[in-house]
Coordinates of C-alpha atoms in Angstrom, one line a residue:
Chain G
M198 CA 0.0 0.0 0.0
S199 CA 1.4 3.4 -0.9
L200 CA 0.9 6.1 1.6
P201 CA -0.8 9.4 0.9
T202 CA 1.0 12.7 1.7
L203 CA 2.6 12.3 5.1
P204 CA 1.5 14.5 8.0
G205 CA 4.0 16.9 9.5
P206 CA 6.5 15.2 11.8
D207 CA 4.9 16.8 14.9
S208 CA 1.2 16.5 14.0
A209 CA -0.4 14.0 16.4
V210 CA -2.6 12.2 13.9
V211 CA -1.2 8.7 13.6
H212 CA -3.1 5.9 15.3
V213 CA -1.3 2.7 16.2
H214 CA -2.8 -0.8 16.8
G215 CA -1.0 -3.6 18.5
D216 CA -1.6 -6.3 21.2
G217 CA -5.4 -5.9 20.6
A218 CA -5.5 -2.2 21.5
T219 CA -5.4 1.0 19.6
Q220 CA -3.3 3.8 20.9
G221 CA -2.6 7.4 20.0
P222 CA -2.9 9.5 18.0
F223 CA 0.9 10.1 18.0
S224 CA 3.0 12.4 15.9
R225 CA 5.4 10.7 13.5
R226 CA 8.3 11.8 15.6
A227 CA 6.7 10.4 18.8
L228 CA 6.0 7.2 17.0
F229 CA 9.6 7.0 15.8
E230 CA 10.8 7.4 19.4
R231 CA 8.4 4.7 20.5
A232 CA 9.7 2.4 17.8
R233 CA 13.3 3.1 18.7
S234 CA 12.6 2.3 22.4
G235 CA 10.6 -0.8 21.6
A236 CA 7.2 0.5 22.7
A237 CA 6.0 0.2 19.1
R238 CA 7.0 -2.9 17.2
P239 CA 7.5 -3.6 13.5
D240 CA 4.4 -5.8 13.3
D241 CA 2.1 -3.1 14.9
S242 CA -0.3 -1.4 12.5
F243 CA -0.8 2.3 11.9
W244 CA -3.3 4.5 10.2
F245 CA -3.8 8.3 9.6
E246 CA -6.3 10.3 7.7
G247 CA -6.2 9.6 3.9
M248 CA -5.0 6.0 4.2
D249 CA -7.2 3.2 2.7
G250 CA -6.7 1.0 5.8
W251 CA -4.3 -0.1 8.5
A252 CA -0.8 -1.0 7.4
K253 CA 2.1 -2.6 9.3
L254 CA 5.0 -0.4 10.4
A255 CA 7.4 -3.0 9.0
G256 CA 6.6 -2.3 5.4
H257 CA 6.7 1.5 5.5
A258 CA 10.2 2.9 6.2
E259 CA 9.1 6.1 4.4
L260 CA 7.0 7.0 7.4
F261 CA 10.2 7.9 9.2
A262 CA 12.4 8.6 6.2
D263 CA 12.8 12.3 7.1
L264 CA 13.5 11.4 10.8
D265 CA 15.5 8.1 10.7
G266 CA 13.4 5.5 9.1
S267 CA 15.4 2.5 10.0
A268 CA 14.3 1.8 13.5
A269 CA 10.6 1.0 13.1
T270 CA 10.9 -1.3 10.2
E271 CA 14.0 -3.3 10.9
S272 CA 14.0 -6.9 12.0
P273 CA 15.2 -7.9 15.5
D274 CA 18.4 -9.1 13.9
D275 CA 19.0 -5.8 12.1
R276 CA 18.2 -4.0 15.3
A277 CA 20.8 -6.1 17.3
E278 CA 23.4 -5.5 14.6
R279 CA 22.7 -1.7 14.6
T280 CA 23.1 -1.7 18.4
F281 CA 26.3 -3.6 18.1
G282 CA 27.5 -1.1 15.5
K283 CA 26.8 1.8 17.8
L284 CA 28.8 0.1 20.6
V285 CA 31.8 -0.4 18.2
Q286 CA 31.6 3.2 17.0
A287 CA 31.5 4.5 20.6
S288 CA 34.5 2.2 21.4
W289 CA 36.5 3.7 18.5
S290 CA 36.0 7.2 20.0
Y291 CA 37.3 6.0 23.4
Y292 CA 40.2 4.0 21.7
N293 CA 41.3 7.0 19.7
A294 CA 41.6 9.2 22.8
H295 CA 43.8 6.5 24.4
K296 CA 45.9 6.2 21.3
F297 CA 46.4 10.0 21.1
A298 CA 47.6 10.0 24.8
S299 CA 50.0 7.1 24.1
H300 CA 51.6 8.5 20.9
V301 CA 51.5 12.2 21.4
D302 CA 55.2 12.1 22.4
E303 CA 56.1 10.5 19.1
V304 CA 54.3 13.3 17.3
L305 CA 56.4 15.7 19.2
L306 CA 59.6 13.8 18.4
G307 CA 58.7 13.9 14.7
A308 CA 58.0 17.6 14.9
I309 CA 61.4 18.1 16.6
I310 CA 63.2 16.2 13.8
T311 CA 61.4 18.4 11.2
S312 CA 62.1 21.6 13.1
V313 CA 65.8 20.9 13.5
L314 CA 66.3 19.7 10.0
D315 CA 64.7 22.9 8.8
T316 CA 67.6 24.8 10.4
G317 CA 70.3 23.0 8.3
Y318 CA 71.0 20.0 10.5
A319 CA 70.9 16.3 9.5
L320 CA 69.6 13.5 11.8
I321 CA 72.6 11.3 12.6
D322 CA 71.2 9.2 15.5
L323 CA 67.8 7.9 16.3
T324 CA 67.0 5.4 19.0
S325 CA 63.5 4.7 20.3
D326 CA 61.7 2.0 22.2
G327 CA 58.3 3.8 22.0
T328 CA 58.6 5.6 25.3
H329 CA 62.3 6.7 25.5
H330 CA 63.5 8.5 22.5
Y331 CA 67.0 9.8 21.6
V332 CA 67.9 11.9 18.6
R333 CA 71.1 13.6 17.6
F334 CA 71.7 16.0 14.8
Q335 CA 74.8 17.4 13.1
N336 CA 75.1 20.6 11.1
L337 CA 77.0 19.4 8.1
G338 CA 78.4 22.9 7.6
D339 CA 79.9 23.8 10.9
N340 CA 79.6 20.3 12.6
A341 CA 77.7 21.7 15.6
R342 CA 75.4 19.1 17.2
I343 CA 72.1 19.1 18.9
L344 CA 70.8 16.2 20.9
V345 CA 67.3 15.6 22.3
R346 CA 66.4 12.9 24.8
L347 CA 62.6 12.7 25.3
T348 CA 60.7 10.6 27.8
H349 CA 57.0 10.4 27.8
L350 CA 55.6 10.9 31.3
T351 CA 51.9 10.7 30.7
G352 CA 51.4 7.7 28.4
D353 CA 48.0 6.8 29.6
L354 CA 44.8 8.7 29.3
T355 CA 44.1 9.1 33.0
K356 CA 47.4 10.8 33.7
A357 CA 47.1 12.9 30.5
K358 CA 43.6 14.1 31.6
V359 CA 44.8 15.0 35.1
Q360 CA 48.2 16.6 34.3
G361 CA 48.1 17.3 30.6
H362 CA 50.5 15.6 28.2
R363 CA 53.9 15.9 29.7
A364 CA 57.4 14.9 28.7
S365 CA 60.8 15.1 30.3
V366 CA 63.2 16.5 27.7
V367 CA 67.0 16.9 27.8
I368 CA 68.3 19.2 25.1
G369 CA 72.0 19.3 24.4
Y370 CA 74.3 21.3 22.2
G371 CA 77.8 20.3 21.3
E372 CA 80.8 21.6 19.3
R373 CA 84.0 19.8 18.3
M374 CA 87.1 21.0 20.2
D375 CA 90.4 20.2 18.6
D376 CA 92.6 20.8 21.6
F377 CA 93.0 18.3 24.4
A378 CA 92.9 20.9 27.3
R379 CA 89.3 21.9 26.5
I380 CA 88.1 18.3 26.2
F381 CA 89.9 17.3 29.4
Q382 CA 88.2 20.3 31.1
A383 CA 84.9 19.0 29.8
L384 CA 85.6 15.5 31.1
K385 CA 86.3 16.9 34.6
A386 CA 83.1 18.8 34.5
E387 CA 81.3 15.6 33.3
V388 CA 82.5 13.9 36.5
K389 CA 80.9 16.6 38.6
S390 CA 77.8 16.5 36.5
G391 CA 77.6 12.8 37.3
Y392 CA 77.0 13.6 40.9
I393 CA 73.7 15.3 40.1
Q394 CA 71.2 12.6 40.6
S395 CA 68.1 14.3 39.5
P396 CA 68.8 17.6 37.8
E397 CA 66.4 20.4 38.5
P398 CA 64.9 22.2 35.5
G399 CA 67.5 24.6 34.0
T400 CA 70.5 22.7 35.4
I401 CA 73.2 22.6 32.7
T402 CA 75.4 19.6 32.7
V403 CA 78.6 19.0 30.7
D404 CA 79.7 16.0 28.8
G405 CA 82.8 15.3 26.8
D406 CA 83.5 12.7 24.1
M407 CA 87.2 12.0 23.8
G408 CA 86.6 9.7 20.7
T409 CA 85.1 12.4 18.5
G410 CA 86.4 15.5 20.3
Y411 CA 82.9 16.8 21.1
V412 CA 81.9 18.8 24.2
Y413 CA 78.2 18.9 25.0
V414 CA 76.2 21.0 27.4
S415 CA 72.7 19.8 28.2
V416 CA 69.7 21.1 30.1
D417 CA 66.8 19.3 31.6
L418 CA 63.3 20.6 30.9
Y419 CA 59.7 19.4 31.4
L420 CA 57.6 20.2 28.4
C421 CA 53.8 20.4 28.1
V422 CA 53.3 18.5 24.9
D423 CA 49.8 20.1 24.4
D424 CA 51.7 23.4 23.7
Y425 CA 52.9 21.9 20.5
V426 CA 50.6 19.1 19.5
P427 CA 46.8 19.7 19.6
P428 CA 44.3 16.8 19.2
S429 CA 44.0 17.8 15.5
Y430 CA 47.6 16.8 15.0
L431 CA 48.3 20.1 13.3
V432 CA 51.7 20.7 15.0
K433 CA 52.4 24.3 16.1
Y434 CA 55.8 24.5 14.5
D435 CA 56.3 28.2 15.1
V436 CA 56.1 27.7 18.9
L437 CA 58.3 24.6 18.8
K438 CA 60.9 26.2 16.7
D439 CA 61.0 29.3 18.9
H440 CA 61.4 27.2 22.1
L441 CA 64.1 24.9 20.5
G442 CA 65.9 27.9 19.0
S443 CA 65.9 29.8 22.4
T444 CA 67.2 26.7 24.3
V445 CA 70.0 26.0 21.7
H446 CA 71.0 29.7 21.8
A447 CA 71.3 29.6 25.6
L448 CA 73.3 26.4 25.5
R449 CA 75.6 27.6 22.8
K450 CA 76.3 30.8 24.8
Y451 CA 77.0 28.8 27.9
L452 CA 79.3 26.4 26.1
R453 CA 81.4 29.1 24.5
G454 CA 81.6 31.1 27.6
R455 CA 82.5 28.1 29.8
F456 CA 85.2 26.8 27.4
S457 CA 86.3 30.0 25.8
V458 CA 85.3 29.1 22.4
G459 CA 85.5 31.9 19.9
R460 CA 86.6 30.3 16.7
P461 CA 85.0 31.6 13.6
S462 CA 84.7 28.1 12.2
V463 CA 82.1 27.1 14.7
G464 CA 80.8 30.5 15.4
G465 CA 77.6 30.5 13.4
G466 CA 75.7 27.7 15.1
G467 CA 72.9 26.4 12.9
K468 CA 72.4 27.9 9.5
S469 CA 69.2 28.1 7.6
K470 CA 68.7 26.1 4.4
Chain B
M103 CA 96.9 14.9 16.4
I104 CA 93.7 14.6 18.5
G105 CA 91.9 16.8 15.9
L106 CA 92.9 14.3 13.2
F107 CA 91.6 11.3 15.1
A108 CA 88.4 13.2 16.0
S109 CA 88.0 14.1 12.3
F110 CA 88.3 10.4 11.3
A111 CA 85.8 9.4 14.1
N112 CA 83.4 12.1 12.9
K113 CA 83.5 11.0 9.3
A114 CA 82.9 7.3 10.4
E115 CA 79.9 8.5 12.4
I116 CA 78.4 10.4 9.5
R117 CA 78.9 7.4 7.2
E118 CA 77.2 5.1 9.7
S119 CA 74.4 7.7 10.1
K120 CA 73.2 7.9 6.5
D121 CA 70.2 5.7 7.2
E122 CA 69.2 8.0 10.0
M123 CA 69.6 11.0 7.7
L124 CA 67.3 9.4 5.2
V125 CA 64.7 8.7 7.9
G126 CA 65.0 12.3 9.1
E127 CA 64.2 13.5 5.6
I128 CA 61.3 11.1 5.3
V129 CA 59.8 12.4 8.5
R130 CA 60.3 16.0 7.3
A131 CA 58.7 15.2 3.9
M132 CA 55.7 13.6 5.6
S133 CA 55.3 16.6 7.9
R134 CA 55.1 18.9 4.8
K135 CA 51.9 17.0 4.0
H136 CA 50.7 17.3 7.7
W137 CA 51.2 13.6 8.2
P138 CA 52.8 13.4 11.6
A139 CA 54.9 10.5 12.8
I140 CA 53.0 8.7 15.5
G141 CA 55.3 5.7 16.1
F142 CA 59.1 5.2 16.1
R143 CA 61.1 2.0 16.6
A144 CA 64.7 2.4 15.8
D145 CA 68.0 0.7 16.6
A146 CA 71.4 0.6 14.9
D147 CA 70.4 -0.7 11.4
R148 CA 66.6 -0.7 11.2
Q149 CA 64.2 2.2 11.6
W150 CA 60.5 1.9 11.5
V151 CA 58.2 4.9 11.5
Q152 CA 54.4 5.1 11.5
F153 CA 52.7 8.1 10.1
K154 CA 49.1 9.2 10.5
A155 CA 47.6 10.1 7.2
V156 CA 45.7 13.1 8.5
G157 CA 43.0 14.3 6.0
D158 CA 43.4 11.4 3.6
A159 CA 40.0 10.0 2.5
T160 CA 41.4 6.5 2.0
L161 CA 44.5 5.9 4.0
A162 CA 44.6 5.8 7.8
H163 CA 48.3 5.2 8.3
V164 CA 51.5 4.9 6.3
Y165 CA 54.5 2.8 7.6
V166 CA 58.1 3.2 6.5
T167 CA 60.8 0.7 7.4
L168 CA 64.4 1.3 6.4
D169 CA 66.7 -1.7 6.8
R170 CA 70.3 -0.9 6.0
K171 CA 72.2 -3.6 4.2
T172 CA 75.6 -2.2 3.2
G173 CA 77.7 0.9 3.7
G174 CA 78.4 0.9 7.4
S175 CA 82.1 0.8 6.9
M176 CA 84.3 2.9 4.6
L177 CA 85.2 -0.1 2.5
Q178 CA 81.6 -1.2 2.0
D179 CA 80.5 2.3 1.2
A180 CA 83.2 2.6 -1.4
I181 CA 82.6 -0.8 -3.1
L182 CA 79.0 -1.5 -2.6
G183 CA 77.5 1.9 -1.8
S184 CA 74.9 2.3 1.0
K185 CA 72.1 -0.1 0.0
A186 CA 69.0 -0.4 2.1
T187 CA 65.6 -2.0 1.8
L188 CA 62.8 0.6 2.0
K189 CA 59.5 -1.0 2.8
I190 CA 56.4 1.2 2.6
A191 CA 53.0 0.1 3.7
G192 CA 49.6 1.9 3.5
E193 CA 46.7 1.0 5.8
I194 CA 43.0 1.7 5.5
K195 CA 40.7 1.3 8.5
N196 CA 37.1 0.3 8.0
Q197 CA 35.9 0.2 11.6
L198 CA 33.8 -2.8 10.8
T199 CA 30.6 -3.3 12.7
D200 CA 28.6 -5.6 10.5
P201 CA 29.0 -9.3 11.5
D202 CA 28.8 -10.3 7.8
D203 CA 31.7 -8.0 6.9
L204 CA 33.7 -9.4 9.9
L205 CA 33.1 -12.9 8.6
A206 CA 34.2 -12.0 5.1
M207 CA 37.4 -10.4 6.3
Y208 CA 38.2 -13.4 8.5
K209 CA 38.2 -15.6 5.5
T210 CA 40.5 -13.3 3.5
D211 CA 42.8 -13.0 6.5
L212 CA 43.4 -16.8 6.4
A213 CA 43.9 -16.7 2.7
N214 CA 46.6 -13.9 3.1
M215 CA 48.3 -15.3 6.1
F216 CA 51.1 -17.1 4.3
K217 CA 51.7 -14.7 1.4
L218 CA 55.1 -13.0 1.4
P219 CA 55.7 -9.6 -0.3
A220 CA 57.8 -9.8 -3.4
L221 CA 60.4 -7.1 -3.9
G222 CA 58.8 -4.3 -6.0
G223 CA 55.4 -5.9 -5.9
I224 CA 52.4 -4.9 -3.8
K225 CA 51.0 -7.3 -1.3
L226 CA 47.5 -6.9 0.1
N227 CA 46.7 -8.1 3.6
H228 CA 43.4 -8.0 5.5
E229 CA 43.5 -7.9 9.3
L230 CA 39.8 -7.5 10.2
N231 CA 39.4 -3.7 10.6
S232 CA 42.5 -3.0 8.5
V233 CA 43.7 -3.7 5.0
F234 CA 47.4 -3.2 4.3
A235 CA 49.2 -2.8 1.0
T236 CA 52.9 -3.2 1.3
T237 CA 55.7 -2.8 -1.2
A238 CA 59.5 -3.0 -0.7
F239 CA 62.5 -2.1 -2.9
M240 CA 66.2 -1.6 -2.7
I241 CA 67.5 1.9 -2.7
E242 CA 70.9 3.6 -2.7
I243 CA 70.9 5.9 0.3
N244 CA 73.8 8.0 -1.2
K245 CA 71.5 9.1 -4.0
Y246 CA 69.2 10.9 -1.5
V247 CA 71.3 12.1 1.5
G248 CA 74.9 12.5 2.7
T249 CA 76.2 14.0 -0.4
A250 CA 77.0 17.6 -1.4
E251 CA 73.7 17.8 -3.2
P252 CA 71.1 15.6 -1.5
D253 CA 68.2 14.8 -3.7
V254 CA 65.4 15.6 -1.3
D255 CA 62.9 16.3 -4.1
G256 CA 63.7 12.8 -5.6
L257 CA 63.1 11.2 -2.2
T258 CA 59.8 13.1 -1.8
A259 CA 58.7 12.0 -5.3
L260 CA 59.7 8.3 -4.6
L261 CA 57.8 8.4 -1.3
F262 CA 54.5 9.9 -2.4
G263 CA 54.6 8.2 -5.8
T264 CA 54.7 4.9 -3.9
V265 CA 52.0 6.0 -1.4
D266 CA 49.8 6.9 -4.4
K267 CA 50.1 3.4 -5.8
L268 CA 49.3 1.9 -2.5
R269 CA 46.3 4.1 -2.1
E270 CA 45.1 3.0 -5.5
K271 CA 45.4 -0.6 -4.6
L272 CA 43.6 -0.1 -1.3
A273 CA 40.7 2.2 -2.5
P274 CA 38.4 -0.7 -3.6
Y275 CA 38.5 -2.1 0.0
K276 CA 37.6 1.2 1.7
K277 CA 34.1 1.2 3.0
S278 CA 32.4 4.5 3.2

């Protein structure tokens, strides 16, 4: 049976017959809600002014087409599958929030790699186990090095919701020293740095590598990852580059002041591509 | 003298780091497309990076694995070059909810379980919610990084050309 022109969705003109009783009139919207809640069933009959006779809800999805016609006419199997589908969809939303909390540090690491490469450095070392990350860069022009050690502190959603996404980050800057006295001076400083069990933010430690002749200075920081990586994944590169650049500037100044470096060959720090 | 030794040591480090240089450039190329890295697993000779294909209508993730084969030493680099296997995989996610679809995917999972990807070819693999397309090929790292004129544009073209082919293979399996 084809239906005449449907009444408006909120006009209470639809009569329903089921379980030996007639109920209503209901509006189409109210009937749709009853069908969704199970109060009206697919084998109930309905009638409104203009119809030739009673018709089963199950055969007339068009009655709810402008609302959401699926509920009233679907079979119990379809309804169960639709409910299952909704549960799965809701689970994806929950799962994605967890995933974001667990890999936001890696988004930051990738952004750090991009930002440092943009200033003329090349990535020369990458070690990661998923939580602890270490990257080292070298400027192929003046051989200056930048290192970043990043540890994710809030890898689960609960911690991230309470504290925000946090990471412990050590940023280091190094230059190659050709004379033994400076490297030895750095190695002595390194021994002292070794006594610092848990550096406070801003503490600068010194490290020397006799094999390659590099002297590094490093600083411990705690970063709020949300400042750089929003849930949209559109990284705020301008903020990240500003913070990295400022830190490297401070470290370079400290290194050169501490070890009396003033050679033009390493004086430029990073250069832009 | 110490400067000379340090210089040798530095050159050796740079030679050993060419695979990391390449991975760095891949991460940067992906970020230009606003595809952030969301997973890193890296040790001395093998780097694996997972990217989120933000805004892509078909792909959910792209995986890049670089497995260095030669070029770690000066002799190898001079004779054989710096060869590496570059494996790129694309993944679509269907977030399946229909039991009939789940059943169909389960059957294709079994069928694909023992297939191995051929070098240069594209292998499809269903894993319930996900379908993967994977390809692998041998590359010369020196062609792209570590030289006076690194071919970053060539690397970008190789990367996204491959991703386009993987997307094309996967598109028929993407459910709206």
